[in-house]
């Protein structure tokens, strides 16, 4: 989630988006540092839950993202911006979307793809039309599905296990974890999405600091909840859908990316509702138990169209 980036980071030209155009005086570095602070509880929690392999993947992913950014900016003769923390955040989020059992080279490839292809080739920070970390996850899932779904349980039982969403989707016969374990993160899954508690602590910090707008995560999660009910999910299983998988991570840290989500308040609500509808449909009707990453990416692509129909009318302009 590269939230609240100043959309002025384009060096070659100024692209005017829908109003409002007033921006905070905070620097990109300050905003990104807030995001790093918000992610810190989940980073610590992931190491506690999954062991040092989680820390290794996070460090490799961050280093690969920063190095990729520096190399491609040097190649394009652009200013080197690795000190603004944006590449580091992309690296953290890519690692958060990997299972603790992932091989070391997986975050290297994912980070290079996210930074070079999705971010820098489209102009750099503020110009990417989709979330780089989610695009990397989708690419890695398509290319190496076995490595991307080799989920392990938390310590000390670090063995391959089914996630709660997989248990509900495929009826593996395994017992669902308690809601307490779901909330604190004592469940199988990818590194950064298991502990709802730690993710929500960081999200509260971002909302208090006004780094992210509450509308997207609240409408996203709320719409997913309602759609799951409409699709026939038993009410007792709804908390597992909300706390399990990447919904909280995606809603607060990825869907709120300013460069790939609408600027207008109404546009943000439409974006979030669309992501919620798609997430529920993919989870219940699709072949895959999770739908957060693909839902957000699809709404990223739809963002220009959403802004076209939600931008404020210019005073005095006649249609």
mmCIF file of C-alpha atoms in Angstrom:
data_model
loop_
_atom_site.group_PDB
_atom_site.id
_atom_site.type_symbol
_atom_site.label_atom_id
_atom_site.label_comp_id
_atom_site.label_asym_id
_atom_site.label_seq_id
_atom_site.Cartn_x
_atom_site.Cartn_y
_atom_site.Cartn_z
ATOM 1 C CA UNK A 1 0.000 0.000 0.000
ATOM 2 C CA UNK A 2 1.613 3.187 -1.079
ATOM 3 C CA UNK A 3 -0.972 5.386 0.534
ATOM 4 C CA UNK A 4 -1.414 9.118 0.231
ATOM 5 C CA UNK A 5 1.452 9.662 -2.180
ATOM 6 C CA UNK A 6 1.786 13.092 -3.619
ATOM 7 C CA UNK A 7 0.696 12.747 -7.203
ATOM 8 C CA UNK A 8 3.375 15.210 -8.216
ATOM 9 C CA UNK A 9 6.258 12.798 -8.440
ATOM 10 C CA UNK A 10 6.234 12.759 -12.245
ATOM 11 C CA UNK A 11 9.373 14.447 -13.484
ATOM 12 C CA UNK A 12 8.472 14.905 -17.130
ATOM 13 C CA UNK A 13 4.928 16.239 -17.110
ATOM 14 C CA UNK A 14 2.107 17.266 -14.836
ATOM 15 C CA UNK A 15 -1.044 15.176 -15.091
ATOM 16 C CA UNK A 16 -4.107 16.853 -13.630
ATOM 17 C CA UNK A 17 -6.563 14.420 -12.052
ATOM 18 C CA UNK A 18 -10.047 14.998 -10.714
ATOM 19 C CA UNK A 19 -10.374 17.566 -7.971
ATOM 20 C CA UNK A 20 -9.775 18.076 -5.098
ATOM 21 C CA UNK A 21 -6.227 19.221 -5.864
ATOM 22 C CA UNK A 22 -5.304 20.417 -2.365
ATOM 23 C CA UNK A 23 -2.512 18.269 -0.993
ATOM 24 C CA UNK A 24 -0.971 17.969 2.464
ATOM 25 C CA UNK A 25 2.351 19.669 3.088
ATOM 26 C CA UNK A 26 3.736 16.391 4.408
ATOM 27 C CA UNK A 27 6.541 14.981 2.334
ATOM 28 C CA UNK A 28 6.361 11.631 0.590
ATOM 29 C CA UNK A 29 9.085 10.406 2.945
ATOM 30 C CA UNK A 30 7.063 11.354 6.034
ATOM 31 C CA UNK A 31 3.966 9.606 4.695
ATOM 32 C CA UNK A 32 5.895 6.482 3.768
ATOM 33 C CA UNK A 33 7.568 6.442 7.168
ATOM 34 C CA UNK A 34 4.101 6.441 8.744
ATOM 35 C CA UNK A 35 3.240 3.383 6.657
ATOM 36 C CA UNK A 36 6.426 1.625 7.783
ATOM 37 C CA UNK A 37 5.532 2.404 11.405
ATOM 38 C CA UNK A 38 2.023 1.037 10.845
ATOM 39 C CA UNK A 39 3.403 -2.188 9.357
ATOM 40 C CA UNK A 40 5.944 -2.719 12.145
ATOM 41 C CA UNK A 41 3.593 -4.563 14.554
ATOM 42 C CA UNK A 42 2.682 -7.013 11.785
ATOM 43 C CA UNK A 43 6.362 -7.462 10.882
ATOM 44 C CA UNK A 44 7.248 -8.309 14.480
ATOM 45 C CA UNK A 45 4.208 -10.563 14.739
ATOM 46 C CA UNK A 46 5.096 -12.435 11.557
ATOM 47 C CA UNK A 47 8.572 -13.226 12.880
ATOM 48 C CA UNK A 48 7.108 -14.393 16.185
ATOM 49 C CA UNK A 49 4.458 -16.545 14.472
ATOM 50 C CA UNK A 50 6.490 -17.992 11.582
ATOM 51 C CA UNK A 51 10.078 -17.759 12.787
ATOM 52 C CA UNK A 52 13.250 -16.312 11.304
ATOM 53 C CA UNK A 53 12.384 -17.490 7.793
ATOM 54 C CA UNK A 54 9.706 -14.788 7.721
ATOM 55 C CA UNK A 55 12.298 -12.168 8.640
ATOM 56 C CA UNK A 56 14.648 -13.507 5.950
ATOM 57 C CA UNK A 57 11.962 -13.183 3.267
ATOM 58 C CA UNK A 58 11.058 -9.660 4.393
ATOM 59 C CA UNK A 59 14.696 -8.512 4.316
ATOM 60 C CA UNK A 60 15.337 -10.113 0.911
ATOM 61 C CA UNK A 61 12.168 -8.584 -0.510
ATOM 62 C CA UNK A 62 12.939 -5.091 0.804
ATOM 63 C CA UNK A 63 16.549 -5.249 -0.400
ATOM 64 C CA UNK A 64 15.451 -6.475 -3.839
ATOM 65 C CA UNK A 65 12.850 -3.717 -4.173
ATOM 66 C CA UNK A 66 15.268 -0.966 -3.160
ATOM 67 C CA UNK A 67 18.025 -2.302 -5.426
ATOM 68 C CA UNK A 68 15.621 -2.676 -8.368
ATOM 69 C CA UNK A 69 14.455 0.913 -7.916
ATOM 70 C CA UNK A 70 17.987 2.290 -7.748
ATOM 71 C CA UNK A 71 19.156 0.357 -10.809
ATOM 72 C CA UNK A 72 16.185 1.203 -13.035
ATOM 73 C CA UNK A 73 16.264 4.890 -12.046
ATOM 74 C CA UNK A 74 19.978 5.028 -12.811
ATOM 75 C CA UNK A 75 19.339 3.331 -16.161
ATOM 76 C CA UNK A 76 16.571 5.822 -17.009
ATOM 77 C CA UNK A 77 18.709 8.703 -15.682
ATOM 78 C CA UNK A 78 16.057 9.659 -13.165
ATOM 79 C CA UNK A 79 16.679 10.967 -9.648
ATOM 80 C CA UNK A 80 17.347 8.117 -7.203
ATOM 81 C CA UNK A 81 14.452 8.088 -4.715
ATOM 82 C CA UNK A 82 15.173 4.996 -2.630
ATOM 83 C CA UNK A 83 15.377 7.100 0.550
ATOM 84 C CA UNK A 84 11.647 7.924 0.408
ATOM 85 C CA UNK A 85 10.770 4.415 1.718
ATOM 86 C CA UNK A 86 8.256 3.724 -1.080
ATOM 87 C CA UNK A 87 10.308 0.870 -2.549
ATOM 88 C CA UNK A 88 10.868 -0.546 0.929
ATOM 89 C CA UNK A 89 7.107 -0.593 1.551
ATOM 90 C CA UNK A 90 6.546 -2.430 -1.715
ATOM 91 C CA UNK A 91 9.118 -4.980 -0.575
ATOM 92 C CA UNK A 92 7.416 -5.440 2.797
ATOM 93 C CA UNK A 93 4.011 -5.928 1.186
ATOM 94 C CA UNK A 94 5.365 -8.446 -1.325
ATOM 95 C CA UNK A 95 6.886 -10.451 1.530
ATOM 96 C CA UNK A 96 3.598 -10.188 3.433
ATOM 97 C CA UNK A 97 1.925 -11.939 0.498
ATOM 98 C CA UNK A 98 4.300 -14.924 0.582
ATOM 99 C CA UNK A 99 4.090 -18.064 2.716
ATOM 100 C CA UNK A 100 6.937 -18.516 5.181
ATOM 101 C CA UNK A 101 8.057 -21.580 3.215
ATOM 102 C CA UNK A 102 8.685 -19.590 0.012
ATOM 103 C CA UNK A 103 12.164 -19.981 -1.548
ATOM 104 C CA UNK A 104 14.480 -16.964 -1.310
ATOM 105 C CA UNK A 105 14.351 -16.216 -5.036
ATOM 106 C CA UNK A 106 10.580 -15.736 -5.094
ATOM 107 C CA UNK A 107 10.613 -12.274 -3.425
ATOM 108 C CA UNK A 108 13.566 -11.294 -5.633
ATOM 109 C CA UNK A 109 11.557 -11.937 -8.804
ATOM 110 C CA UNK A 110 8.393 -10.443 -7.344
ATOM 111 C CA UNK A 111 10.149 -7.272 -6.207
ATOM 112 C CA UNK A 112 11.887 -6.753 -9.545
ATOM 113 C CA UNK A 113 8.582 -7.188 -11.385
ATOM 114 C CA UNK A 114 6.723 -4.821 -9.046
ATOM 115 C CA UNK A 115 9.305 -2.042 -9.132
ATOM 116 C CA UNK A 116 10.566 -2.230 -12.715
ATOM 117 C CA UNK A 117 7.519 -3.327 -14.707
ATOM 118 C CA UNK A 118 4.545 -2.058 -12.701
ATOM 119 C CA UNK A 119 6.002 1.062 -11.094
ATOM 120 C CA UNK A 120 8.963 2.558 -12.955
ATOM 121 C CA UNK A 121 8.030 1.704 -16.551
ATOM 122 C CA UNK A 122 4.815 3.672 -16.037
ATOM 123 C CA UNK A 123 6.597 6.737 -14.682
ATOM 124 C CA UNK A 124 7.461 5.954 -11.086
ATOM 125 C CA UNK A 125 5.781 6.774 -7.796
ATOM 126 C CA UNK A 126 2.296 8.180 -8.322
ATOM 127 C CA UNK A 127 2.059 7.076 -11.961
ATOM 128 C CA UNK A 128 1.506 3.325 -11.594
ATOM 129 C CA UNK A 129 -2.045 2.340 -12.527
ATOM 130 C CA UNK A 130 -2.173 -0.709 -10.268
ATOM 131 C CA UNK A 131 -0.753 -1.669 -6.901
ATOM 132 C CA UNK A 132 2.787 -3.000 -7.536
ATOM 133 C CA UNK A 133 2.799 -5.501 -4.662
ATOM 134 C CA UNK A 134 -0.551 -6.995 -5.675
ATOM 135 C CA UNK A 135 0.498 -7.176 -9.311
ATOM 136 C CA UNK A 136 3.611 -9.047 -8.189
ATOM 137 C CA UNK A 137 1.521 -11.443 -6.112
ATOM 138 C CA UNK A 138 -0.753 -12.167 -9.074
ATOM 139 C CA UNK A 139 2.264 -12.797 -11.321
ATOM 140 C CA UNK A 140 3.926 -15.082 -8.784
ATOM 141 C CA UNK A 141 0.688 -16.966 -8.142
ATOM 142 C CA UNK A 142 0.269 -17.590 -11.867
ATOM 143 C CA UNK A 143 3.890 -18.617 -12.404
ATOM 144 C CA UNK A 144 4.646 -20.606 -9.230
ATOM 145 C CA UNK A 145 1.301 -21.610 -7.665
ATOM 146 C CA UNK A 146 2.803 -24.488 -5.653
ATOM 147 C CA UNK A 147 5.347 -22.252 -3.906
ATOM 148 C CA UNK A 148 2.726 -19.532 -3.372
ATOM 149 C CA UNK A 149 0.231 -21.868 -1.694
ATOM 150 C CA UNK A 150 2.581 -23.983 0.411
ATOM 151 C CA UNK A 151 1.217 -22.547 3.644
ATOM 152 C CA UNK A 152 2.737 -23.551 6.954
ATOM 153 C CA UNK A 153 1.291 -23.359 10.431
ATOM 154 C CA UNK A 154 2.711 -21.079 13.083
ATOM 155 C CA UNK A 155 5.450 -22.089 15.486
ATOM 156 C CA UNK A 156 6.147 -24.619 16.894
ATOM 157 C CA UNK A 157 3.967 -26.626 14.472
ATOM 158 C CA UNK A 158 5.616 -25.315 11.293
ATOM 159 C CA UNK A 159 4.198 -27.893 8.893
ATOM 160 C CA UNK A 160 2.150 -27.512 5.735
ATOM 161 C CA UNK A 161 -1.452 -26.774 6.692
ATOM 162 C CA UNK A 162 -4.712 -25.676 5.086
ATOM 163 C CA UNK A 163 -5.818 -22.088 5.596
ATOM 164 C CA UNK A 164 -9.263 -21.371 7.087
ATOM 165 C CA UNK A 165 -10.537 -20.217 3.680
ATOM 166 C CA UNK A 166 -9.328 -23.447 2.073
ATOM 167 C CA UNK A 167 -11.044 -25.525 4.752
ATOM 168 C CA UNK A 168 -14.342 -23.734 4.108
ATOM 169 C CA UNK A 169 -13.920 -23.820 0.334
ATOM 170 C CA UNK A 170 -12.839 -27.403 -0.198
ATOM 171 C CA UNK A 171 -14.143 -29.139 2.916
ATOM 172 C CA UNK A 172 -10.797 -30.751 3.721
ATOM 173 C CA UNK A 173 -12.137 -32.270 6.925
ATOM 174 C CA UNK A 174 -9.774 -30.196 9.048
ATOM 175 C CA UNK A 175 -11.206 -28.310 11.981
ATOM 176 C CA UNK A 176 -11.522 -24.542 11.746
ATOM 177 C CA UNK A 177 -9.400 -22.598 14.231
ATOM 178 C CA UNK A 178 -11.010 -20.635 17.028
ATOM 179 C CA UNK A 179 -11.940 -17.020 16.356
ATOM 180 C CA UNK A 180 -9.389 -16.036 18.994
ATOM 181 C CA UNK A 181 -6.642 -17.746 17.003
ATOM 182 C CA UNK A 182 -7.976 -16.102 13.839
ATOM 183 C CA UNK A 183 -7.818 -12.667 15.457
ATOM 184 C CA UNK A 184 -4.305 -12.945 16.882
ATOM 185 C CA UNK A 185 -2.923 -14.774 13.832
ATOM 186 C CA UNK A 186 -2.248 -18.265 15.124
ATOM 187 C CA UNK A 187 -3.341 -19.787 11.803
ATOM 188 C CA UNK A 188 -1.718 -20.972 8.546
ATOM 189 C CA UNK A 189 -1.420 -18.398 5.794
ATOM 190 C CA UNK A 190 0.959 -15.953 4.200
ATOM 191 C CA UNK A 191 3.405 -14.028 6.349
ATOM 192 C CA UNK A 192 1.590 -10.743 6.743
ATOM 193 C CA UNK A 193 -2.118 -11.434 6.597
ATOM 194 C CA UNK A 194 -2.719 -13.810 9.509
ATOM 195 C CA UNK A 195 -2.876 -11.429 12.494
ATOM 196 C CA UNK A 196 -5.942 -9.223 12.155
ATOM 197 C CA UNK A 197 -5.141 -7.634 15.520
ATOM 198 C CA UNK A 198 -1.709 -6.361 14.505
ATOM 199 C CA UNK A 199 -2.912 -5.187 11.098
ATOM 200 C CA UNK A 200 -5.784 -3.260 12.700
ATOM 201 C CA UNK A 201 -3.425 -1.593 15.178
ATOM 202 C CA UNK A 202 -1.384 -0.294 12.261
ATOM 203 C CA UNK A 203 -4.517 0.677 10.335
ATOM 204 C CA UNK A 204 -5.791 2.716 13.292
ATOM 205 C CA UNK A 205 -2.479 4.586 13.332
ATOM 206 C CA UNK A 206 -2.786 5.408 9.615
ATOM 207 C CA UNK A 207 -6.361 6.642 10.018
ATOM 208 C CA UNK A 208 -5.464 8.786 13.039
ATOM 209 C CA UNK A 209 -2.528 10.225 11.113
ATOM 210 C CA UNK A 210 -4.875 10.830 8.149
ATOM 211 C CA UNK A 211 -2.594 8.858 5.855
ATOM 212 C CA UNK A 212 -5.505 6.744 4.598
ATOM 213 C CA UNK A 213 -9.206 7.471 4.178
ATOM 214 C CA UNK A 214 -11.493 5.187 6.193
ATOM 215 C CA UNK A 215 -14.057 4.999 3.374
ATOM 216 C CA UNK A 216 -12.270 2.430 1.211
ATOM 217 C CA UNK A 217 -11.544 -0.186 3.924
ATOM 218 C CA UNK A 218 -14.909 0.224 5.667
ATOM 219 C CA UNK A 219 -16.995 0.018 2.493
ATOM 220 C CA UNK A 220 -14.779 -2.763 1.127
ATOM 221 C CA UNK A 221 -15.104 -4.999 4.185
ATOM 222 C CA UNK A 222 -18.770 -4.086 4.687
ATOM 223 C CA UNK A 223 -19.677 -4.905 1.092
ATOM 224 C CA UNK A 224 -17.812 -8.209 1.277
ATOM 225 C CA UNK A 225 -19.769 -9.091 4.431
ATOM 226 C CA UNK A 226 -23.142 -8.289 2.820
ATOM 227 C CA UNK A 227 -22.312 -10.077 -0.433
ATOM 228 C CA UNK A 228 -21.207 -13.211 1.420
ATOM 229 C CA UNK A 229 -24.581 -13.265 3.169
ATOM 230 C CA UNK A 230 -26.399 -12.833 -0.143
ATOM 231 C CA UNK A 231 -24.350 -15.676 -1.639
ATOM 232 C CA UNK A 232 -25.534 -18.025 1.084
ATOM 233 C CA UNK A 233 -22.604 -18.145 3.500
ATOM 234 C CA UNK A 234 -23.691 -19.283 6.956
ATOM 235 C CA UNK A 235 -23.661 -16.367 9.435
ATOM 236 C CA UNK A 236 -21.421 -18.322 11.831
ATOM 237 C CA UNK A 237 -18.754 -18.539 9.106
ATOM 238 C CA UNK A 238 -18.748 -14.825 8.258
ATOM 239 C CA UNK A 239 -16.118 -13.895 10.889
ATOM 240 C CA UNK A 240 -13.777 -16.448 9.325
ATOM 241 C CA UNK A 241 -14.165 -14.765 5.939
ATOM 242 C CA UNK A 242 -13.495 -11.320 7.407
ATOM 243 C CA UNK A 243 -10.525 -12.310 9.581
ATOM 244 C CA UNK A 244 -9.115 -14.943 7.216
ATOM 245 C CA UNK A 245 -7.208 -14.440 4.002
ATOM 246 C CA UNK A 246 -5.991 -11.064 2.829
ATOM 247 C CA UNK A 247 -9.129 -8.972 3.343
ATOM 248 C CA UNK A 248 -7.859 -6.787 6.188
ATOM 249 C CA UNK A 249 -4.359 -6.465 4.714
ATOM 250 C CA UNK A 250 -5.799 -5.621 1.304
ATOM 251 C CA UNK A 251 -8.518 -3.261 2.514
ATOM 252 C CA UNK A 252 -6.309 -1.067 4.705
ATOM 253 C CA UNK A 253 -2.872 -1.294 3.112
ATOM 254 C CA UNK A 254 -3.366 -1.988 -0.609
ATOM 255 C CA UNK A 255 -6.763 -0.774 -1.770
ATOM 256 C CA UNK A 256 -5.907 2.637 -0.264
ATOM 257 C CA UNK A 257 -2.959 3.208 -2.611
ATOM 258 C CA UNK A 258 -3.515 6.773 -3.845
ATOM 259 C CA UNK A 259 -1.941 6.305 -7.243
ATOM 260 C CA UNK A 260 -4.213 3.393 -8.203
ATOM 261 C CA UNK A 261 -7.471 4.282 -6.438
ATOM 262 C CA UNK A 262 -9.936 7.138 -7.042
ATOM 263 C CA UNK A 263 -9.376 10.613 -5.636
ATOM 264 C CA UNK A 264 -13.015 11.645 -5.232
ATOM 265 C CA UNK A 265 -14.995 10.522 -2.142
ATOM 266 C CA UNK A 266 -17.783 8.997 -4.243
ATOM 267 C CA UNK A 267 -15.229 7.328 -6.476
ATOM 268 C CA UNK A 268 -13.564 5.738 -3.466
ATOM 269 C CA UNK A 269 -16.867 4.321 -2.267
ATOM 270 C CA UNK A 270 -17.665 2.893 -5.715
ATOM 271 C CA UNK A 271 -14.142 1.444 -5.877
ATOM 272 C CA UNK A 272 -14.511 -0.206 -2.466
ATOM 273 C CA UNK A 273 -17.989 -1.573 -3.154
ATOM 274 C CA UNK A 274 -16.795 -3.050 -6.450
ATOM 275 C CA UNK A 275 -13.816 -4.690 -4.757
ATOM 276 C CA UNK A 276 -16.080 -6.129 -2.064
ATOM 277 C CA UNK A 277 -18.525 -7.581 -4.578
ATOM 278 C CA UNK A 278 -15.718 -9.154 -6.609
ATOM 279 C CA UNK A 279 -13.967 -10.564 -3.537
ATOM 280 C CA UNK A 280 -17.114 -12.325 -2.340
ATOM 281 C CA UNK A 281 -17.963 -13.690 -5.789
ATOM 282 C CA UNK A 282 -14.451 -15.042 -6.380
ATOM 283 C CA UNK A 283 -14.303 -16.628 -2.934
ATOM 284 C CA UNK A 284 -17.678 -18.355 -3.180
ATOM 285 C CA UNK A 285 -18.165 -18.980 -6.908
ATOM 286 C CA UNK A 286 -14.589 -19.116 -8.156
ATOM 287 C CA UNK A 287 -12.141 -21.994 -8.123
ATOM 288 C CA UNK A 288 -9.741 -20.192 -5.790
ATOM 289 C CA UNK A 289 -10.602 -19.623 -2.080
ATOM 290 C CA UNK A 290 -9.200 -16.081 -2.032
ATOM 291 C CA UNK A 291 -10.177 -13.107 -4.173
ATOM 292 C CA UNK A 292 -8.720 -9.983 -2.582
ATOM 293 C CA UNK A 293 -5.701 -9.428 -4.825
ATOM 294 C CA UNK A 294 -7.543 -9.951 -8.107
ATOM 295 C CA UNK A 295 -10.493 -7.843 -6.956
ATOM 296 C CA UNK A 296 -8.330 -4.864 -6.065
ATOM 297 C CA UNK A 297 -6.338 -5.160 -9.290
ATOM 298 C CA UNK A 298 -9.528 -5.203 -11.361
ATOM 299 C CA UNK A 299 -10.775 -2.097 -9.566
ATOM 300 C CA UNK A 300 -7.359 -0.453 -10.083
ATOM 301 C CA UNK A 301 -7.884 -0.881 -13.814
ATOM 302 C CA UNK A 302 -11.402 0.557 -13.489
ATOM 303 C CA UNK A 303 -10.231 3.628 -11.539
ATOM 304 C CA UNK A 304 -9.904 6.000 -14.555
ATOM 305 C CA UNK A 305 -13.467 5.139 -15.601
ATOM 306 C CA UNK A 306 -14.750 5.650 -12.050
ATOM 307 C CA UNK A 307 -13.071 9.050 -11.848
ATOM 308 C CA UNK A 308 -14.482 10.047 -15.223
ATOM 309 C CA UNK A 309 -18.030 9.677 -13.921
ATOM 310 C CA UNK A 310 -17.465 10.949 -10.381
ATOM 311 C CA UNK A 311 -15.327 14.036 -10.951
ATOM 312 C CA UNK A 312 -17.005 17.274 -9.810
ATOM 313 C CA UNK A 313 -18.580 19.510 -12.437
ATOM 314 C CA UNK A 314 -16.602 22.609 -13.286
ATOM 315 C CA UNK A 315 -18.572 25.693 -12.216
ATOM 316 C CA UNK A 316 -20.101 27.444 -15.200
ATOM 317 C CA UNK A 317 -19.311 24.665 -17.663
ATOM 318 C CA UNK A 318 -22.168 23.759 -20.000
ATOM 319 C CA UNK A 319 -22.489 20.183 -21.238
#
